[in-house]
Amino acid sequence: MKVLVINAGSSSLKYQLLNMETEAVMVNGIVERIGEEVGSLTYKANPDTDAEKKIVKKEPIADHKVGMHMVLDLITGEEAGVISDPKEIDAIGHRVVQGGEAFTSACIVDDSVKAAIADNNPLAPLHNPANLMGIDVAEELFPGTPNVAVFDTEFHSSMPEKAFLYALPYDLYKELRIRRYGFHGTSHKYVSRKVAECMGKKPEEINVVTVHLGNGCSMAAVEKGKCVDTSMGMTPLAGVMMGTRSGDIDPAIVAYIAENKNMSVAEVDTLLNKQSGLKGICQLNDMRDIHAAVDEGNEKAKLAVDMFAYRVKKTIGAYAAVLGNVDAIVFTAGIGENDDIARAEICQNLSGLGIEMDMDKNAGRKGEPHAVHTDASKVQVWVIPTNEELQIAQEAVELLK
Ligand code: AMP
């Protein structure tokens, strides 16, 4: 089976074509700046192999349909095509951010599914409408090919009420659907299963704390294969500290800033999402730049790393309490996979919880799953590259079987 995975944003469209017999990536790339004066398209056939062919185009790309059409022409084209007919694609998997309470698993898209996704638009106004647009374009360009929606919230739908409810008037949960949903679910699901495989266990046999540290950061407590708590909330602003997002703060701070800085609630919301986190502390939001600044003696940069690591460490402790017994901790995503300095700082002084990192094994980047704990560590610590596209494609294959 060949599965095309699409992640449509408001002005971008990421895509990946996978051969599910081998799980090899046939094509990947991104269409960006859709609707702007000059758009850009990046296309890679057979990426990361000797046969890699890369094409970059810079031209106006009016809308998502035009962008997808350009991609399809390349996929089936002479220059760097990998198939001859769009009908060779057996399914299209779509990343949809907010499934709300309507979706607890992936599903084949029909009109009622699209209506239910649209019903969740108020909960994810920047994402769900764009995801729906991706589905509409796929339906138009690949008539007859099944579309599968895979939700970012789905893996977290197993959380018990005591974990997902906020201590607000209960009616607000029913009236406005205010609750913790959690995000990055596809990544947490993928790495929690992959670590079980690496340990020679079934997901149902182990408890795992998954630590997804990228531009957005989130953590999950996974008990016997099921998520029982996660750090992001009703929106992806909550939880640990992120590149530009504050993570958890005292909620009274919102009104305090609004009043004292004469800002609207929307402006404070932007401040918390775009001007806070690592950037808020040291003006930089990419960990690579922050480490370089630390090396040059920048104290704010050092403080930002310390705050970042401290919050992740605290949440590991919280989830150890939630799970009772932890078999493994998994680091993933841009920072989790690549940043040995942040990982070391997070795992420092956790031997009381049975977590002991081997600093030699932790050093450097490997690009593949590897263990970084000492032989004596009760809890295993792993670094596992996430693969949300493969997880989405696997779910599409499962559903269509
Ligand atoms: P992601 O959202 O998973 O693509 O992660 C993106 C983030 O990963 C970037 O903003 C960087 O902060 C971080 N990152 C990527 N490579 C490295 C690296 N070699 N060392 C530290 N951080 C990295």
Coordinates of C-alpha atoms and ligand atoms in Angstrom, one line a residue:
M1 CA 0.0 0.0 0.0
K2 CA 1.1 3.6 -0.7
V3 CA -0.2 6.2 1.7
L4 CA 0.1 10.0 1.2
V5 CA 0.2 11.9 4.6
I6 CA -0.9 15.5 4.6
N7 CA -0.5 18.1 7.3
A8 CA -2.3 21.2 6.2
G9 CA -1.7 24.5 8.0
S10 CA -3.3 27.9 7.4
S11 CA -0.6 28.8 4.8
S12 CA 1.4 25.7 4.5
L13 CA 1.0 22.0 3.5
K14 CA 3.5 19.3 4.6
Y15 CA 3.3 16.0 2.7
Q16 CA 4.9 12.6 2.7
L17 CA 4.3 9.6 0.5
L18 CA 5.1 6.3 2.1
N19 CA 5.5 2.8 0.8
M20 CA 3.9 0.8 3.6
E21 CA 5.3 -2.5 2.5
T22 CA 8.8 -1.3 3.5
E23 CA 7.8 1.9 5.4
A24 CA 10.2 3.7 3.1
V25 CA 9.6 7.4 2.4
M26 CA 9.1 7.8 -1.3
V27 CA 8.6 11.6 -1.3
N28 CA 8.4 14.3 1.2
G29 CA 8.3 18.1 1.3
I30 CA 6.4 21.2 2.1
V31 CA 4.5 23.9 0.3
E32 CA 4.8 27.2 2.2
R33 CA 3.6 30.8 2.0
I34 CA 0.4 29.8 0.2
G35 CA -1.5 32.9 -0.8
E36 CA 1.5 35.2 -0.4
E37 CA 3.2 37.1 -3.1
V38 CA 5.9 34.4 -3.6
G39 CA 5.2 30.9 -2.3
S40 CA 7.7 28.1 -2.0
L41 CA 7.6 24.4 -2.7
T42 CA 10.2 21.9 -1.6
Y43 CA 10.0 18.4 -3.0
K44 CA 12.3 15.5 -2.3
A45 CA 12.1 12.1 -4.0
N46 CA 13.7 9.2 -2.2
P47 CA 14.9 11.5 0.6
D48 CA 18.1 10.5 2.5
T49 CA 19.1 7.9 0.0
D50 CA 21.6 7.8 -2.8
A51 CA 18.8 8.3 -5.3
E52 CA 17.6 11.6 -3.6
K53 CA 16.3 14.2 -6.0
K54 CA 15.4 17.6 -4.7
I55 CA 13.3 20.3 -6.4
V56 CA 12.6 23.8 -5.1
K57 CA 10.2 26.2 -6.7
K58 CA 9.6 29.8 -5.8
E59 CA 6.4 31.2 -7.4
P60 CA 3.0 32.5 -6.4
I61 CA 0.9 29.6 -5.0
A62 CA -2.7 30.9 -4.9
D63 CA -4.2 28.3 -2.5
H64 CA -3.8 24.8 -1.1
K65 CA -5.4 23.2 -4.2
V66 CA -2.8 24.8 -6.5
G67 CA 0.0 23.7 -4.1
M68 CA -1.3 20.1 -3.9
H69 CA -1.6 20.1 -7.7
M70 CA 2.0 21.1 -8.1
V71 CA 3.1 18.3 -5.7
L72 CA 1.0 15.8 -7.6
D73 CA 2.5 16.8 -10.9
L74 CA 6.0 16.3 -9.4
I75 CA 5.1 12.9 -7.8
T76 CA 3.8 11.6 -11.2
G77 CA 6.2 13.7 -13.4
E78 CA 9.2 12.6 -15.5
E79 CA 11.9 14.6 -13.7
A80 CA 11.6 13.2 -10.2
G81 CA 8.4 11.3 -10.1
V82 CA 8.0 8.0 -8.1
I83 CA 4.6 6.8 -9.5
S84 CA 2.9 7.1 -12.8
D85 CA -0.7 7.4 -11.8
P86 CA -2.3 9.1 -8.8
K87 CA -4.5 6.0 -8.5
E88 CA -1.5 4.1 -7.2
I89 CA -2.0 6.0 -3.9
D90 CA -4.2 3.8 -1.8
A91 CA -5.1 6.2 1.0
I92 CA -4.5 9.7 2.2
G93 CA -3.9 10.2 5.9
H94 CA -4.6 13.7 7.4
R95 CA -3.3 15.1 10.6
V96 CA -6.2 16.8 12.3
V97 CA -5.3 18.8 15.5
Q98 CA -8.5 18.8 17.5
G99 CA -10.7 15.8 17.7
G100 CA -12.5 16.9 20.8
E101 CA -14.6 14.3 22.6
A102 CA -16.1 13.2 19.2
F103 CA -13.0 11.2 18.1
T104 CA -11.2 8.6 20.2
S105 CA -9.6 6.9 17.2
A106 CA -8.7 7.6 13.6
C107 CA -11.5 7.3 11.1
I108 CA -12.3 7.2 7.4
V109 CA -13.6 10.6 6.4
D110 CA -17.1 11.1 5.2
D111 CA -19.5 14.0 5.4
S112 CA -20.5 13.3 9.0
V113 CA -16.8 13.2 10.0
K114 CA -16.1 16.5 8.3
A115 CA -19.1 18.0 10.1
A116 CA -17.8 16.7 13.4
I117 CA -14.3 18.1 12.7
A118 CA -15.9 21.5 11.8
D119 CA -17.8 21.3 15.1
N120 CA -14.4 21.4 16.9
N121 CA -13.3 24.5 15.0
P122 CA -14.0 26.8 18.0
L123 CA -11.6 24.7 20.1
A124 CA -8.8 25.0 17.5
P125 CA -9.6 28.0 15.3
L126 CA -6.1 28.2 13.8
H127 CA -5.8 24.5 13.0
N128 CA -9.0 22.6 12.3
P129 CA -10.3 24.8 9.5
A130 CA -6.9 24.4 7.7
N131 CA -6.9 20.6 8.3
L132 CA -10.4 20.5 6.8
M133 CA -9.2 22.5 3.8
G134 CA -6.5 19.8 3.3
I135 CA -9.2 17.1 3.3
D136 CA -11.4 19.0 0.8
V137 CA -8.4 19.5 -1.6
A138 CA -7.5 15.8 -1.3
E139 CA -11.1 14.8 -2.1
E140 CA -11.1 16.9 -5.2
L141 CA -7.7 15.9 -6.5
F142 CA -7.9 12.2 -5.6
P143 CA -11.5 11.2 -6.3
G144 CA -12.4 7.8 -5.0
T145 CA -9.3 7.5 -2.8
P146 CA -10.2 7.0 0.9
N147 CA -9.2 9.8 3.3
V148 CA -8.4 9.0 6.9
A149 CA -8.3 11.6 9.7
V150 CA -5.9 11.0 12.5
F151 CA -6.2 13.3 15.5
D152 CA -3.6 15.0 17.7
T153 CA -5.8 14.6 20.7
E154 CA -6.9 11.0 20.1
F155 CA -4.1 9.2 22.1
H156 CA -5.0 11.4 25.1
S157 CA -8.7 10.5 25.0
S158 CA -8.1 7.6 27.5
M159 CA -7.4 10.1 30.3
P160 CA -9.7 9.7 33.3
E161 CA -12.0 12.5 34.3
K162 CA -9.9 13.4 37.3
A163 CA -7.0 14.2 35.0
F164 CA -8.8 16.0 32.2
L165 CA -11.2 18.2 34.2
Y166 CA -10.2 21.6 35.4
A167 CA -11.3 22.7 38.8
L168 CA -13.8 25.2 37.3
P169 CA -17.6 25.3 37.5
Y170 CA -18.6 21.9 36.1
D171 CA -21.2 23.5 33.8
L172 CA -18.4 25.2 31.8
Y173 CA -17.1 21.8 30.8
K174 CA -20.5 20.9 29.4
E175 CA -21.4 24.3 28.0
L176 CA -18.0 25.4 26.5
R177 CA -16.2 22.0 26.3
I178 CA -13.4 23.3 28.6
R179 CA -11.2 20.4 29.6
R180 CA -7.7 19.1 29.0
Y181 CA -7.4 17.5 25.5
G182 CA -3.7 17.3 25.1
F183 CA -1.8 17.4 21.8
H184 CA 1.2 15.7 20.0
G185 CA -0.8 12.5 20.6
T186 CA 0.5 10.9 17.4
S187 CA 4.1 11.4 18.6
H188 CA 3.4 10.2 22.2
K189 CA 1.7 7.1 20.8
Y190 CA 4.4 6.4 18.3
V191 CA 7.3 6.6 20.8
S192 CA 5.5 4.9 23.6
R193 CA 5.0 1.9 21.3
K194 CA 8.4 2.1 19.8
V195 CA 10.1 2.0 23.3
A196 CA 8.1 -1.1 24.2
E197 CA 9.4 -2.7 21.0
C198 CA 13.0 -1.6 21.8
M199 CA 12.6 -3.2 25.3
G200 CA 11.2 -6.4 23.9
K201 CA 7.9 -5.8 25.7
K202 CA 4.3 -5.2 24.7
P203 CA 2.9 -1.7 25.3
E204 CA 0.5 -3.2 27.8
E205 CA 3.4 -4.5 29.9
I206 CA 5.1 -1.2 30.7
N207 CA 4.6 2.3 32.1
V208 CA 6.3 5.1 30.2
V209 CA 6.8 8.9 30.6
T210 CA 7.1 10.3 27.1
V211 CA 8.9 13.7 26.7
H212 CA 8.3 15.4 23.4
L213 CA 10.5 18.5 23.3
G214 CA 10.4 20.4 20.0
N215 CA 9.2 23.9 19.1
G216 CA 6.1 22.9 21.2
C217 CA 6.8 20.7 24.2
S218 CA 4.6 18.2 25.9
M219 CA 4.8 15.2 28.2
A220 CA 2.5 12.2 28.8
A221 CA 2.1 9.5 31.4
V222 CA 1.4 6.3 29.6
E223 CA 0.1 3.4 31.7
K224 CA 0.2 0.0 30.0
G225 CA -0.1 1.6 26.6
K226 CA -2.8 4.1 27.5
C227 CA -2.3 7.8 28.2
V228 CA -3.5 8.7 31.7
D229 CA -2.3 12.3 31.8
T230 CA -0.6 14.9 29.6
S231 CA 0.9 18.3 30.1
M232 CA -0.8 20.3 27.3
G233 CA -4.3 21.3 28.1
M234 CA -7.4 22.7 26.3
T235 CA -4.8 24.4 24.1
P236 CA -1.2 23.7 23.3
L237 CA -0.2 26.7 25.5
A238 CA -0.2 24.7 28.8
G239 CA 2.3 22.5 30.5
V240 CA 6.1 22.7 30.3
M241 CA 8.1 25.7 29.1
M242 CA 8.4 25.9 25.2
G243 CA 10.3 27.9 22.6
T244 CA 7.9 30.9 22.7
R245 CA 5.0 29.6 24.8
S246 CA 4.9 30.1 28.6
G247 CA 3.5 26.8 29.6
D248 CA 1.8 26.7 32.9
I249 CA 1.5 30.0 34.8
D250 CA -0.7 31.3 37.6
P251 CA -3.9 32.1 35.6
A252 CA -4.4 35.3 37.6
I253 CA -1.4 36.7 35.8
V254 CA -3.5 37.1 32.6
A255 CA -5.8 39.7 34.2
Y256 CA -2.9 41.3 36.1
I257 CA -0.9 41.9 32.8
A258 CA -4.0 43.1 31.0
E259 CA -4.8 45.6 33.7
N260 CA -1.3 46.9 34.3
K261 CA 0.0 47.0 30.7
N262 CA -3.3 48.2 29.3
M263 CA -3.6 45.2 27.0
S264 CA -6.6 43.3 25.7
V265 CA -7.0 39.6 26.6
A266 CA -6.2 38.8 23.0
E267 CA -2.9 40.7 23.3
V268 CA -2.0 38.9 26.5
D269 CA -2.8 35.6 24.8
T270 CA -0.4 36.5 22.0
L271 CA 2.3 37.5 24.5
L272 CA 1.9 34.1 26.2
N273 CA 2.0 32.2 22.9
K274 CA 4.7 34.1 21.0
Q275 CA 6.8 36.2 23.3
S276 CA 7.3 33.9 26.3
G277 CA 9.0 30.6 27.0
L278 CA 12.7 30.4 26.2
K279 CA 12.3 33.5 24.1
G280 CA 10.7 35.5 26.9
I281 CA 13.7 34.8 29.2
C282 CA 16.7 35.2 26.8
Q283 CA 15.3 36.5 23.5
L284 CA 16.2 33.3 21.7
N285 CA 13.9 30.4 21.1
D286 CA 16.1 27.8 19.2
M287 CA 18.0 25.6 21.7
R288 CA 21.0 25.5 19.4
D289 CA 21.3 29.3 19.5
I290 CA 20.7 29.3 23.3
H291 CA 23.6 26.8 23.9
A292 CA 25.8 28.9 21.7
A293 CA 24.9 32.0 23.8
V294 CA 25.5 30.1 27.1
D295 CA 29.0 29.2 25.7
E296 CA 29.6 33.0 25.3
G297 CA 28.7 33.6 28.9
N298 CA 25.1 34.8 28.3
E299 CA 23.5 34.4 31.8
K300 CA 19.9 34.8 30.6
A301 CA 20.5 32.0 28.2
K302 CA 21.7 29.8 31.0
L303 CA 18.7 30.7 33.1
A304 CA 16.4 29.8 30.2
V305 CA 17.9 26.3 29.9
D306 CA 17.8 25.9 33.7
M307 CA 14.1 26.9 33.8
F308 CA 13.3 24.6 30.8
A309 CA 15.0 21.6 32.3
Y310 CA 13.6 22.2 35.8
R311 CA 10.0 22.2 34.5
V312 CA 10.5 19.0 32.6
K313 CA 12.2 17.3 35.6
K314 CA 9.3 18.4 37.8
T315 CA 6.8 16.9 35.5
I316 CA 8.7 13.6 35.3
G317 CA 8.4 13.5 39.1
A318 CA 4.7 14.2 38.9
Y319 CA 4.1 11.5 36.3
A320 CA 6.2 9.0 38.4
A321 CA 3.7 9.7 41.2
V322 CA 0.7 9.3 38.8
L323 CA 2.1 6.0 37.4
G324 CA 3.4 4.5 40.6
N325 CA 6.0 2.6 38.7
V326 CA 7.9 3.8 35.7
D327 CA 9.7 1.4 33.3
A328 CA 11.0 3.9 30.8
I329 CA 11.4 7.6 30.0
V330 CA 11.5 8.5 26.3
F331 CA 12.9 11.7 24.9
T332 CA 11.8 12.7 21.4
A333 CA 11.4 15.6 18.9
G334 CA 14.0 18.3 18.0
I335 CA 15.3 19.0 21.4
G336 CA 14.6 15.6 22.9
E337 CA 16.4 13.8 20.1
N338 CA 19.3 16.1 19.6
D339 CA 20.1 18.0 22.7
D340 CA 22.3 16.0 25.1
I341 CA 22.9 19.0 27.3
A342 CA 19.2 19.5 28.0
R343 CA 18.6 15.8 28.5
A344 CA 21.5 15.6 31.0
E345 CA 20.3 18.5 33.0
I346 CA 16.7 17.1 33.1
C347 CA 17.9 13.7 34.4
Q348 CA 20.4 15.1 36.9
N349 CA 19.8 14.0 40.5
L350 CA 16.9 11.7 39.7
S351 CA 18.5 8.6 41.2
G352 CA 15.9 8.8 44.0
L353 CA 13.3 7.9 41.4
G354 CA 15.5 5.1 40.0
I355 CA 16.6 7.2 37.0
E356 CA 20.3 7.2 36.2
M357 CA 21.6 8.5 33.0
D358 CA 24.9 7.3 31.5
M359 CA 26.6 10.5 30.3
D360 CA 28.7 8.7 27.7
K361 CA 25.7 7.0 26.1
N362 CA 23.8 10.3 26.3
A363 CA 26.5 12.3 24.5
G364 CA 26.0 13.2 20.8
R365 CA 23.3 12.5 18.3
K366 CA 22.5 9.1 16.7
G367 CA 19.4 9.5 14.6
E368 CA 18.0 6.2 15.7
P369 CA 16.5 4.7 18.9
H370 CA 19.1 4.3 21.6
A371 CA 19.2 3.7 25.4
V372 CA 21.1 6.3 27.5
H373 CA 20.7 4.8 31.1
T374 CA 23.3 3.2 33.2
D375 CA 23.2 -0.6 33.8
A376 CA 22.2 0.0 37.4
S377 CA 19.3 2.4 36.5
K378 CA 15.9 1.0 37.6
V379 CA 14.1 3.1 35.0
Q380 CA 15.3 2.8 31.4
V381 CA 15.9 6.1 29.5
W382 CA 15.6 6.2 25.7
V383 CA 16.1 8.6 22.9
I384 CA 13.7 7.7 20.1
P385 CA 13.2 9.8 16.9
T386 CA 9.5 10.5 16.5
N387 CA 7.7 9.7 13.3
E388 CA 4.2 11.2 13.2
E389 CA 3.8 10.6 9.5
L390 CA 4.6 6.9 9.8
Q391 CA 2.1 6.6 12.7
I392 CA -0.6 8.4 10.7
A393 CA 0.1 6.1 7.7
Q394 CA 0.0 3.0 9.9
E395 CA -3.3 4.0 11.3
A396 CA -4.7 4.6 7.8
V397 CA -3.5 1.1 6.7
E398 CA -5.0 -0.5 9.9
L399 CA -8.4 1.2 9.2
L400 CA -8.5 0.2 5.6
K401 CA -7.6 -3.4 6.2
Ligands
AMP1 P1 10.7 20.1 16.2 O1 9.5 21.0 16.6 O2 10.6 18.8 16.7 O3 11.1 20.2 14.8 O4 11.9 20.8 17.0 C1 12.5 22.0 16.7 C2 13.4 22.5 17.7 O5 14.4 21.5 18.0 C3 14.3 23.7 17.3 O6 13.6 24.9 17.6 C4 15.5 23.6 18.2 O7 15.3 24.3 19.4 C5 15.6 22.1 18.5 N1 16.8 21.5 18.0 C6 17.0 21.0 16.7 N2 18.2 20.5 16.6 C7 18.8 20.7 17.8 C8 20.2 20.4 18.3 N3 21.1 19.8 17.5 N4 20.4 20.8 19.6 C9 19.5 21.4 20.3 N5 18.3 21.7 19.9 C10 17.9 21.3 18.7

